[in-house]
Coordinates of C-alpha atoms in Angstrom, one line a residue:
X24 CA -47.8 17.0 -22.2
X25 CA -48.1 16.3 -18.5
X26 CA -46.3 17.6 -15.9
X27 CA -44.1 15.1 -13.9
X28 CA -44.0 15.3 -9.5
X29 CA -41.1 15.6 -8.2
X30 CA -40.9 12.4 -6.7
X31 CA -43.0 8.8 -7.4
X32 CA -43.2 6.1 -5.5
X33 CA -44.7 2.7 -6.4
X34 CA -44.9 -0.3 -4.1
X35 CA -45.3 -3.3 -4.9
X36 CA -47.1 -5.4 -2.5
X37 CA -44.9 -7.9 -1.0
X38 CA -42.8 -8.2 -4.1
X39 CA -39.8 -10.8 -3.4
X40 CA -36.6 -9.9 -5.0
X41 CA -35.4 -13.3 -6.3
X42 CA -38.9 -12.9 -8.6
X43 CA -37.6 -9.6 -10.8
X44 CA -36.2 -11.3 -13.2
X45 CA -35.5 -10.0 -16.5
X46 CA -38.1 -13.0 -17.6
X47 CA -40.8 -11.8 -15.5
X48 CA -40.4 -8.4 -14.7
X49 CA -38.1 -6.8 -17.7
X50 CA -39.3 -3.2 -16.9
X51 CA -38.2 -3.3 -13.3
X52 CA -34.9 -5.1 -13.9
X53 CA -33.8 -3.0 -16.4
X54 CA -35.1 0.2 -13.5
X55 CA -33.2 -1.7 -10.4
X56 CA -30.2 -2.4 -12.6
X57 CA -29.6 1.3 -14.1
X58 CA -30.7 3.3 -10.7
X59 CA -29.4 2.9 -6.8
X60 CA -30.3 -0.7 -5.8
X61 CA -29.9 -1.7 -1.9
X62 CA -30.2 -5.2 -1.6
X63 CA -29.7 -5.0 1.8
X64 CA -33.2 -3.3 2.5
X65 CA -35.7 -4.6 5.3
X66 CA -39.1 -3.7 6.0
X67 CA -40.0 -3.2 9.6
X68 CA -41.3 -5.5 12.3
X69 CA -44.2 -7.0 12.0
X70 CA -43.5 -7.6 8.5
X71 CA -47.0 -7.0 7.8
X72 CA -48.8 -4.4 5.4
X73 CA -50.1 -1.5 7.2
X74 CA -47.5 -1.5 9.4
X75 CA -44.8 -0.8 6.6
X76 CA -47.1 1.6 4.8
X77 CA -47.4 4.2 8.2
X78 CA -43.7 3.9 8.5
X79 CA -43.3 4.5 4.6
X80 CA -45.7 7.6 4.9
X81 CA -43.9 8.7 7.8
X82 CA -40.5 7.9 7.9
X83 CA -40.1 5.9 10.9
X84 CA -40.9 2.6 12.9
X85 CA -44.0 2.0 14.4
X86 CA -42.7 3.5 17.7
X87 CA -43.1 6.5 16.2
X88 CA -46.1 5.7 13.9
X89 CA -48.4 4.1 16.4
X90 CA -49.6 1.5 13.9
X91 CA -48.1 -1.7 15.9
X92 CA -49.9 -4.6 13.9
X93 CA -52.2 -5.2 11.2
X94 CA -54.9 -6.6 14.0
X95 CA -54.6 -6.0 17.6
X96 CA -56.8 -4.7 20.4
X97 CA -57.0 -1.3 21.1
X98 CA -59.6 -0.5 23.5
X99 CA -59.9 2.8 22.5
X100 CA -61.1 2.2 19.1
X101 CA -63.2 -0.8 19.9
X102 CA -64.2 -2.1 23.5
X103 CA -65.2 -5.5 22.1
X104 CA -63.4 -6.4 19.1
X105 CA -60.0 -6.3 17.7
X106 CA -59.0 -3.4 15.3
X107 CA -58.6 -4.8 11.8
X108 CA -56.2 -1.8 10.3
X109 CA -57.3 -2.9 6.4
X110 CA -60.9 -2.4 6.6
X111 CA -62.4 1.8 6.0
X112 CA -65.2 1.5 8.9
X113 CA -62.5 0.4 11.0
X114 CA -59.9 3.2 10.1
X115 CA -62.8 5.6 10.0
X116 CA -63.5 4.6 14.1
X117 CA -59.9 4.7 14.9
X118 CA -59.4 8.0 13.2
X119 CA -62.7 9.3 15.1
X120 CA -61.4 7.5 18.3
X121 CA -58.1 9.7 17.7
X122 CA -59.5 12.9 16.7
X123 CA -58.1 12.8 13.4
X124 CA -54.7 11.9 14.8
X125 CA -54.6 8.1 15.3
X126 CA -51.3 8.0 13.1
X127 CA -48.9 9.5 15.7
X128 CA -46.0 10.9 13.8
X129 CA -45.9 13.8 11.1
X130 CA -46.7 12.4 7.3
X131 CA -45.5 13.3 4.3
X132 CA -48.3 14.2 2.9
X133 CA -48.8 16.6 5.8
X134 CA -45.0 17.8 5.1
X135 CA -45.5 18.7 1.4
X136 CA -48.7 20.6 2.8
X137 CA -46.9 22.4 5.5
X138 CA -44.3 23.6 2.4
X139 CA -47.3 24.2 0.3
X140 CA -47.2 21.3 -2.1
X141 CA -49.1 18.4 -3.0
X142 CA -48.9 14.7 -2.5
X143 CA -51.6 12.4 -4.4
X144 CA -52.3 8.2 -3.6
X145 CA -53.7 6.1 -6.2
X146 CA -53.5 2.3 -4.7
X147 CA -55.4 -0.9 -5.1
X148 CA -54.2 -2.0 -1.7
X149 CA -56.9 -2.3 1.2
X150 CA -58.8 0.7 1.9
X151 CA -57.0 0.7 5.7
X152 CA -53.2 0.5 3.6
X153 CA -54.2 3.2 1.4
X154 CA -55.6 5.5 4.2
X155 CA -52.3 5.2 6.1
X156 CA -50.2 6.3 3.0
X157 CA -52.0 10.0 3.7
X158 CA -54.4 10.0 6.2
X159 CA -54.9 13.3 6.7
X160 CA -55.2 13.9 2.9
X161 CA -59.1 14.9 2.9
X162 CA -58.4 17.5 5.6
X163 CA -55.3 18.4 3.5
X164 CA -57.5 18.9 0.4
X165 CA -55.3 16.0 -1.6
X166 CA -56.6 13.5 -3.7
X167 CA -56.2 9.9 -2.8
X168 CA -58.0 7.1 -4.7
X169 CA -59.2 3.6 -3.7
X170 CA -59.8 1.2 -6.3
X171 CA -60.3 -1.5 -3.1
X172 CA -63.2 0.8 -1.7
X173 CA -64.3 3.6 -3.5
X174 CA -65.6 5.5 0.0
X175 CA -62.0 5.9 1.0
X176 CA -61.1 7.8 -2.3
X177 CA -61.2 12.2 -1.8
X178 CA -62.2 14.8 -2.2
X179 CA -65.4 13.6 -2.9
X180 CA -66.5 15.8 -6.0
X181 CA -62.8 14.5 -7.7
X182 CA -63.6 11.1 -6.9
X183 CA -66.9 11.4 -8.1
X184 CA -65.4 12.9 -11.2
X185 CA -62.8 9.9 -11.6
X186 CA -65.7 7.4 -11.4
X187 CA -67.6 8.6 -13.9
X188 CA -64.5 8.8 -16.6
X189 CA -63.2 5.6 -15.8
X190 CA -65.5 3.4 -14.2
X191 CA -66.9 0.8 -13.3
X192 CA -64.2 -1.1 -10.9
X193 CA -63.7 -4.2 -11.8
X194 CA -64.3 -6.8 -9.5
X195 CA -60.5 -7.8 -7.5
X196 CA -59.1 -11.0 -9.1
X197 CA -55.9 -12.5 -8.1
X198 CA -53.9 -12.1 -10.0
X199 CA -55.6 -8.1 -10.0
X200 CA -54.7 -8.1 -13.6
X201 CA -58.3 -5.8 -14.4
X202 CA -58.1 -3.4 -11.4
X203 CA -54.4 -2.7 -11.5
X204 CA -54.3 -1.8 -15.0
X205 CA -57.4 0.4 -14.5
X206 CA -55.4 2.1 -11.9
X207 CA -52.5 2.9 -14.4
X208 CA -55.0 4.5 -16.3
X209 CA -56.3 6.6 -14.0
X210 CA -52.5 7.7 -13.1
X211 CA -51.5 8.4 -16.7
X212 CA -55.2 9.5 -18.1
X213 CA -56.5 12.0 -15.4
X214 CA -54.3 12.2 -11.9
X215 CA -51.1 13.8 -13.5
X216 CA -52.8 16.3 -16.2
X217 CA -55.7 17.1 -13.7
X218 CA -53.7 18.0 -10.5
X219 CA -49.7 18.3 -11.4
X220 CA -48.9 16.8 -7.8
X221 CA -45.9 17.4 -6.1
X222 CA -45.7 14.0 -5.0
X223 CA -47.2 10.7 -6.2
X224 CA -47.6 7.2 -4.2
X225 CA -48.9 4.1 -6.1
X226 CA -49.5 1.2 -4.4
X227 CA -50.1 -2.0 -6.6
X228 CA -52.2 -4.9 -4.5
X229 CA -50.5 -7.5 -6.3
X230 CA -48.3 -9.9 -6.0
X231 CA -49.7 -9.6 -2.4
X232 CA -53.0 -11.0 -2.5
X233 CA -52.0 -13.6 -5.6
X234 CA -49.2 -14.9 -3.5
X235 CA -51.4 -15.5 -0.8
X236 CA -54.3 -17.5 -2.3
X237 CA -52.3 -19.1 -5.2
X238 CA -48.8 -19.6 -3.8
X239 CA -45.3 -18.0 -4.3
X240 CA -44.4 -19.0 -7.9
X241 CA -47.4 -19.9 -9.0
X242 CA -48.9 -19.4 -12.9
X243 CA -51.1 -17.1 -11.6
X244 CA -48.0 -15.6 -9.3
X245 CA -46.2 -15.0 -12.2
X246 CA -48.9 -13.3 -14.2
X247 CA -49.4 -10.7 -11.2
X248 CA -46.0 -9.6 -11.2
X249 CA -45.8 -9.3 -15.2
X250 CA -48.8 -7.5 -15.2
X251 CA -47.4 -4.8 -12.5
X252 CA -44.7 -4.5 -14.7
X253 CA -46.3 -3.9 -17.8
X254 CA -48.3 -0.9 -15.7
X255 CA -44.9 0.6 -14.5
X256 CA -43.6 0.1 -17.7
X257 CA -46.2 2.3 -19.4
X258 CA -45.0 5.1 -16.5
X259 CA -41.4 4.8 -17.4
X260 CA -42.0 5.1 -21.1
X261 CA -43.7 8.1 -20.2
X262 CA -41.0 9.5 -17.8
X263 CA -38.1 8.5 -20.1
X264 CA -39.8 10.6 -22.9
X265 CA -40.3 13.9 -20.8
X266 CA -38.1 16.5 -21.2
X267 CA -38.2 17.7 -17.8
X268 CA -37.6 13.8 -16.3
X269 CA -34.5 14.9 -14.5
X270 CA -37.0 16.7 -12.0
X271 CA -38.8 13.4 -11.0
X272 CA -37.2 10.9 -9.2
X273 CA -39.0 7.4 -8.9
X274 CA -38.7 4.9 -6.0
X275 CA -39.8 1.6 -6.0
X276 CA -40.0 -0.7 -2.7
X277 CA -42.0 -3.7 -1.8
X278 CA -43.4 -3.3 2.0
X279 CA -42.2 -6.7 2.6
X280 CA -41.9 -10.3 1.2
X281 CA -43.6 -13.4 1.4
X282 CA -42.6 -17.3 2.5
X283 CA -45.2 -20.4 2.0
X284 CA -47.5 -21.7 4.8
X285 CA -47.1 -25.4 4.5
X286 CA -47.5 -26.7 8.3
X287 CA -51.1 -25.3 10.6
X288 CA -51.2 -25.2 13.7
X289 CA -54.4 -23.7 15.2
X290 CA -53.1 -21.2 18.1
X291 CA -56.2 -20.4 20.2
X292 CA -57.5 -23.8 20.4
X293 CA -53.9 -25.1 21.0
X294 CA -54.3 -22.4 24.2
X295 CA -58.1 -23.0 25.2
X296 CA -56.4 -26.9 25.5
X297 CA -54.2 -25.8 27.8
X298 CA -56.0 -23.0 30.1
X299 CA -55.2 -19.8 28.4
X300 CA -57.8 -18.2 26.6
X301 CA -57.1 -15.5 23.9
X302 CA -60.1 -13.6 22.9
X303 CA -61.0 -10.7 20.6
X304 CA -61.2 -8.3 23.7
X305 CA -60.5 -8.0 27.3
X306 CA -62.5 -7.5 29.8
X307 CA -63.8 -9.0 32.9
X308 CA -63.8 -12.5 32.0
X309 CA -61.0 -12.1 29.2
X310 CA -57.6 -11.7 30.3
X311 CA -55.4 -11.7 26.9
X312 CA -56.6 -10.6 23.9
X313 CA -54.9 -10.4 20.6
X314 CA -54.2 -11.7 17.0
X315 CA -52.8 -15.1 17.0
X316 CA -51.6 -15.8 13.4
X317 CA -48.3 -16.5 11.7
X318 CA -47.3 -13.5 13.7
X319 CA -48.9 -12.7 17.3
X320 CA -49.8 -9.5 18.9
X321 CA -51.5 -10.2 22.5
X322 CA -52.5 -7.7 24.7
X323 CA -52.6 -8.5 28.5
X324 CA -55.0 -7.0 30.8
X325 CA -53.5 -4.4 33.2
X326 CA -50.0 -5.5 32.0
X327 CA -50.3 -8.1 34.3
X328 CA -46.5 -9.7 34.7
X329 CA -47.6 -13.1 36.1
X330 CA -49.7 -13.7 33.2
X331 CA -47.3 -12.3 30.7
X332 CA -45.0 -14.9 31.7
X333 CA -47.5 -18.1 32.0
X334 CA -48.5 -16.8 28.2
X335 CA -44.6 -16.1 27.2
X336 CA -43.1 -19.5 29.0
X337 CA -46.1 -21.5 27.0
X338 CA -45.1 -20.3 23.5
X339 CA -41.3 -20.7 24.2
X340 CA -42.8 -24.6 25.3
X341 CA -44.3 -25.1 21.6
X342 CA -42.0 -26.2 18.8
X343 CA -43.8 -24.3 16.3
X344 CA -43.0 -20.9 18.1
X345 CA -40.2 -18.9 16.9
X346 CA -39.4 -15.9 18.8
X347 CA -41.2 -14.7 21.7
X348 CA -40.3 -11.0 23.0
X349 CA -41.9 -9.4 26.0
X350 CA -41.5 -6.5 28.2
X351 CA -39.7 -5.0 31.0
X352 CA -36.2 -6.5 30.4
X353 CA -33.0 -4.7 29.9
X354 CA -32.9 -3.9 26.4
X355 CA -31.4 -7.2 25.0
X356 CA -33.2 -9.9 27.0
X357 CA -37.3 -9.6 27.8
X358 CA -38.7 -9.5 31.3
X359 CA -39.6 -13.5 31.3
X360 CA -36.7 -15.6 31.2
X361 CA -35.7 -17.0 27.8
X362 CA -37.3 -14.4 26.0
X363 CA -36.2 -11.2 23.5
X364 CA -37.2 -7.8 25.4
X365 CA -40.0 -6.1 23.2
X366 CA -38.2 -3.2 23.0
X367 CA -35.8 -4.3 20.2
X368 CA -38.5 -4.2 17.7
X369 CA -38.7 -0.1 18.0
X370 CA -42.7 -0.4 18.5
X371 CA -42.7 0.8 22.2
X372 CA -45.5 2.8 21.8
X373 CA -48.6 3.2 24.0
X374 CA -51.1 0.7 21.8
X375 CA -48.4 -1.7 21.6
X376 CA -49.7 -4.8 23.1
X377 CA -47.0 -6.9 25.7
X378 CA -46.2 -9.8 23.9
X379 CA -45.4 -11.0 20.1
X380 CA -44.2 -13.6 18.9
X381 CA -43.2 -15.1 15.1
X382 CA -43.6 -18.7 14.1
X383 CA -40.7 -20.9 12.8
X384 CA -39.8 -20.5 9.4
X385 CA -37.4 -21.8 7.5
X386 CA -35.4 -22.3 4.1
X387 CA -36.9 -24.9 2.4
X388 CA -38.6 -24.9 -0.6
X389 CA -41.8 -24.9 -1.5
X390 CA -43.9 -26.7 -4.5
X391 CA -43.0 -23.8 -7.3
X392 CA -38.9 -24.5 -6.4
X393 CA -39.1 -20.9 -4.2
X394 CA -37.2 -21.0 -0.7
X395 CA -38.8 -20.1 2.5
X396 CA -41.6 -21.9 4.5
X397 CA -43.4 -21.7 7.8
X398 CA -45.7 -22.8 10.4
X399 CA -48.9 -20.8 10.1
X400 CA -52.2 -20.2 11.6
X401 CA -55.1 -18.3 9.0
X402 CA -58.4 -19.2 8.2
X403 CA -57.6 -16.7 4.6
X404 CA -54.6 -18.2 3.7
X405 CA -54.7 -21.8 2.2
X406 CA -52.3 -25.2 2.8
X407 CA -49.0 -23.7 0.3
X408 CA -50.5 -20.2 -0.2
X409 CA -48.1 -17.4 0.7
X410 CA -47.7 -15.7 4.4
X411 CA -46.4 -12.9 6.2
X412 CA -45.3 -11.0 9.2
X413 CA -42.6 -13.0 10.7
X414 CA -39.1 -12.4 11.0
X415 CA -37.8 -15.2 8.2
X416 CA -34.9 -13.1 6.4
X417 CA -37.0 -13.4 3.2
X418 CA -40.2 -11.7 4.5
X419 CA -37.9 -9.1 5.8
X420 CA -36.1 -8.4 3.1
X421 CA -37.6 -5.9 0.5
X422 CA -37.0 -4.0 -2.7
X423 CA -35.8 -0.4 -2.8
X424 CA -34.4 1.1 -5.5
X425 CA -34.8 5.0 -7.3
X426 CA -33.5 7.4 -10.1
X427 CA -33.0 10.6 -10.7
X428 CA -31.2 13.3 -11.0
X429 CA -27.7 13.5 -9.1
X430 CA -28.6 9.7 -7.9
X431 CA -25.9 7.2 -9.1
X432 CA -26.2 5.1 -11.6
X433 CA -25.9 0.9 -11.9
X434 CA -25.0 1.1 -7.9
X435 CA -25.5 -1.4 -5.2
X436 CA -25.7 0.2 -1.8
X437 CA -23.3 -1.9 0.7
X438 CA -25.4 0.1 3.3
X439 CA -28.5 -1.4 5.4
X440 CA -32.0 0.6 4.1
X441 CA -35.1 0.4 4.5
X442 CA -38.5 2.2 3.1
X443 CA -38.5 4.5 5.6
X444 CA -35.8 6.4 4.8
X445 CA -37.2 6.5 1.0
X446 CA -39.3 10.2 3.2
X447 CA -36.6 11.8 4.8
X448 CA -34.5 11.5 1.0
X449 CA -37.0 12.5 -0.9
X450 CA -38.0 15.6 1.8
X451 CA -34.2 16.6 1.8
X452 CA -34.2 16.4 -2.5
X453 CA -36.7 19.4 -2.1
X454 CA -35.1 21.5 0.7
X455 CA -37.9 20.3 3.3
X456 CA -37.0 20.1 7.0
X457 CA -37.4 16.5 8.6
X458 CA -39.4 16.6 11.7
X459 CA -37.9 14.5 15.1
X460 CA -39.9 11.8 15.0
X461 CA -39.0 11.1 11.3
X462 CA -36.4 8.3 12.1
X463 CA -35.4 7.0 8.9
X464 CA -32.2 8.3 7.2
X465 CA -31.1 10.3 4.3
X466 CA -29.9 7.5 1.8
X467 CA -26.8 10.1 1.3
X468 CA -24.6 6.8 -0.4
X469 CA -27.1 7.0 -3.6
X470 CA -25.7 10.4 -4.2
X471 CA -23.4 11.5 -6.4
X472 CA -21.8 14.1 -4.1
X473 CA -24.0 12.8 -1.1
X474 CA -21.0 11.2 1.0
X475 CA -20.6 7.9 2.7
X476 CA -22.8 7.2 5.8
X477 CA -20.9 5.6 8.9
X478 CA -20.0 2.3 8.5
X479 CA -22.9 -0.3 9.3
X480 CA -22.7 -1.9 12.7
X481 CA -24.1 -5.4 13.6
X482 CA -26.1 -6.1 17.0
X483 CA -26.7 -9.7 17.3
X484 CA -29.4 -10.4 20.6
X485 CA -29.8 -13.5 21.8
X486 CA -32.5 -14.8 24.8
X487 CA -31.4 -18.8 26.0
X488 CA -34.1 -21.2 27.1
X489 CA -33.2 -24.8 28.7
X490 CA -33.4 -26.5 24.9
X491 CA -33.5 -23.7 22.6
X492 CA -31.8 -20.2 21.9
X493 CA -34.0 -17.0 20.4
X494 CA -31.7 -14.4 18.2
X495 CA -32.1 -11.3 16.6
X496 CA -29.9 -9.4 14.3
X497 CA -30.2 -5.6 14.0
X498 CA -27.8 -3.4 12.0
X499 CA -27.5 0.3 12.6
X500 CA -26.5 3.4 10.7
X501 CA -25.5 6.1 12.4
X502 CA -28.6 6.6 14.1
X503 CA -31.0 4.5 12.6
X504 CA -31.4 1.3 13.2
X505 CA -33.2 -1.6 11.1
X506 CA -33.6 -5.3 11.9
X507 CA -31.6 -8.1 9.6
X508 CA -33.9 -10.8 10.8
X509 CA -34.9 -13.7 13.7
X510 CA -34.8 -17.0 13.8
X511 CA -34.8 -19.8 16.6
X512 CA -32.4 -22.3 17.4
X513 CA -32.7 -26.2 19.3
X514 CA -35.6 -28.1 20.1
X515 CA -38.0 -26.8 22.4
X516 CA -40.1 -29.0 24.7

């Protein structure tokens, strides 16, 4: 019989919450219902994948992490293109660029080391998502495997071992139906009797990539999700069964949700018409630089003010544009007029790039019955196809639920959560000391004799322009503070 970690966690790639339904997802229902559910749970800002998976590995918001987008320019890294954080070669630059170090705060993989334990990945996310779940692993000796790119997966003489029992990869499908279930094998079949981990992360690519080509709610939606179920399913039976299951506790979270692109607007030509130009890199001739999607991330050369404002006061001028946040203001309000200040997003950190800014999104529903649509901007993501990294208060809002031992049972947390304080739990469950930087919290409320946290406190920012009004809601616990959602208000000119 295999020996259980002490802890799982499986994520489920930009899972929505209204879609576990005892229809669909029976396994997770049943998990969600019986364990510590906290429905008030957000993801971090942007609501976008590799962001959330640094600040699940480490505990804490991008500040802290130093992963500030999924694309943005970092000059560092590459002097004449933008860093895409999902691709290998690009990780593999940034992590040479970095010495090794180009996640800035203390993982948990790295923790369990430092206490002499073991953490192992097994994800069919992006090569770039499942690096940042460990990225130090193949220094640490610990086993992560890539179904999405096999060159990612280590130590090279396990991986090479894995291959040969359980290979060939299928090719990715959406739904991932092939892959996924391939990767549940290689979980069940070789990962826990081989190694006995400490610690195991499994990352599930769908309903991420389905949503996105097929639409939220679509047939083929539907089968992703069932068939993640049916994977974690075979898990749980297996857990259930054990006699030593009250020593593993199991988390589940979604890194964030999805809403429906239904109305494009093309951003850098939409600039270019009007003077601005937004390229892939600064330099001499290139003065902002940046991903222009759904969700913006524009560097400015030198930090220049002036220009920050001509780019900031142009997408406050759209009617598409959401919220706009730049630097230098006092904390509530941004340093142009009418805008949020950057800072409230807690990604100050030196890669950040000045301005962001979300598209409108909205409640509506789309073609499947599902609320939540958008404006949108991708040349991957078709007319209806699902979309991320905004601050809609369904793309923000994720799953996170666990069980175990001394964890209450059938309870829905009252309290604000978030993935990030799924490491600082878990690290206190096994009598491991939580560095500064980890910023999350301990989810004490989910324990039986864990005590009440302080009582939640709500924030609510707001930035006016002549026609319109920006706002953004954060609530905060204790220390630790976690954004509700944004949203725009009025027509802009």
């Amino acid at each position: 019989m295999v020996k259980l970690p002490r802890f799982v966690i499986f994520v489920f790639d930009a899972l929505r919450r209204d879609m576990i339904t005892t229809e669909h997802m029976p396994h997770l229902r049943r998990f969600v219902d019986e364990g510590c559910d906290f429905p008030s749970s957000r993801c971090v800002f942007p609501s976008e994948t590799r962001v959330n998976a640094a600040s699940l590995a480490c505990g804490a918001m991008p500040a802290a992490t130093g992963v500030v987008a999924n694309k943005f320019f970092d000059g560092r890294v590459f002097a004449d293109k933008l860093f895409h954080t999902a691709k290998h070669d690009d990780m593999q630059a940034a992590e040479q660029a970095y010495g090794g170090r180009f996640v800035t705060a203390p993982t948990l993989g790295e923790l369990l080391a430092d206490a002499g334990r073991s953490l192992a990945v097994v994800s069919t996310g992006s090569a770039g998502a499942t690096h940042l779940l460990n990225p130090r692993s193949v220094a640490l000796n610990q086993v992560t495997l890539s179904l999405s790119d096999w060159r990612r997966s280590s130590p090279a003489a396990y991986a090479d071992k894995i291959l040969a029992k359980h290979g060939p990869i299928p090719a990715a499908g959406k739904p991932n139906v092939e892959r996924i279930r391939l990767q549940m094998d290689m979980v069940l079949d070789s990962v826990l009797p081989d190694l006995s981990p400490d610690g195991l992360i499994v990352w599930f690519s769908d309903p991420d990539s389905t949503y996105h080509e097929c639409g939220i709610g679509s047939p083929e939606s539907l089968v992703a999700i069932q068939n993640t179920d049916v994977q974690f399913g075979r898990f749980l039976d297996v857990w259930r069964a054990h006699p030593e299951r009250d020593a593993c506790t199991i988390a589940v979270c979604s890194d964030h949700s999805q809403v429906s692109a239904e109305r494009r607007i093309k951003v850098k030509d939409a600039l270019q018409a009007d003077g601005l130009v937004v390229g892939a890199a600064l330099d001499r001739g290139t003065l902002l630089a940046g991903s222009t999607g759904y969700s913006g991330a524009v560097s400015v050369a030198g930090g220049d003010t002036r220009r920050i404002a001509e780019l900031a006061n142009w997408l406050n001028a759209q009617s598409w544009c959401g919220n706009v946040f730049t630097p230098g203001g006092d904390g509530v309000r941004g340093g142009v007029s009418g805008t949020l200040d950057r800072a409230l997003l807690m990604l100050e950190h030196a890669r950040a790039p000045q301005v962001y800014y979300t598209m409108r999104a909205d409640d509506q529903l789309n073609r499947w019955g599902l609320p939540g649509t958008c404006w949108y901007d991708s040349n991957e993501v078709p007319l209806g196809g699902g979309t991320h990294g905004g601050l809609h208060w369904i793309e923000m809002t994720n799953l996170l639920a666990l069980q175990g031992k001394g964890y209450k049972q059938g309870y829905r947390s009252p309290w604000p959560a978030s993935q990030t304080d799924l490491a600082p739990t878990l690290l206190t469950e096994l009598g491991i000391a939580r560095p500064s930087q980890m910023t999350g919290r301990v989810l004490t409320e989910a324990r039986v004799q864990g005590g009440e946290p302080p009582p939640p406190q709500t924030f609510l920012c707001d930035a006016q322009a002549s026609r319109s009004s920006q706002f953004l809601r954060i609530w905060r616990v204790g220390g630790t503070a976690y954004i509700d959602q944004g949203w725009v208000e009025g027509a802009k000119t």
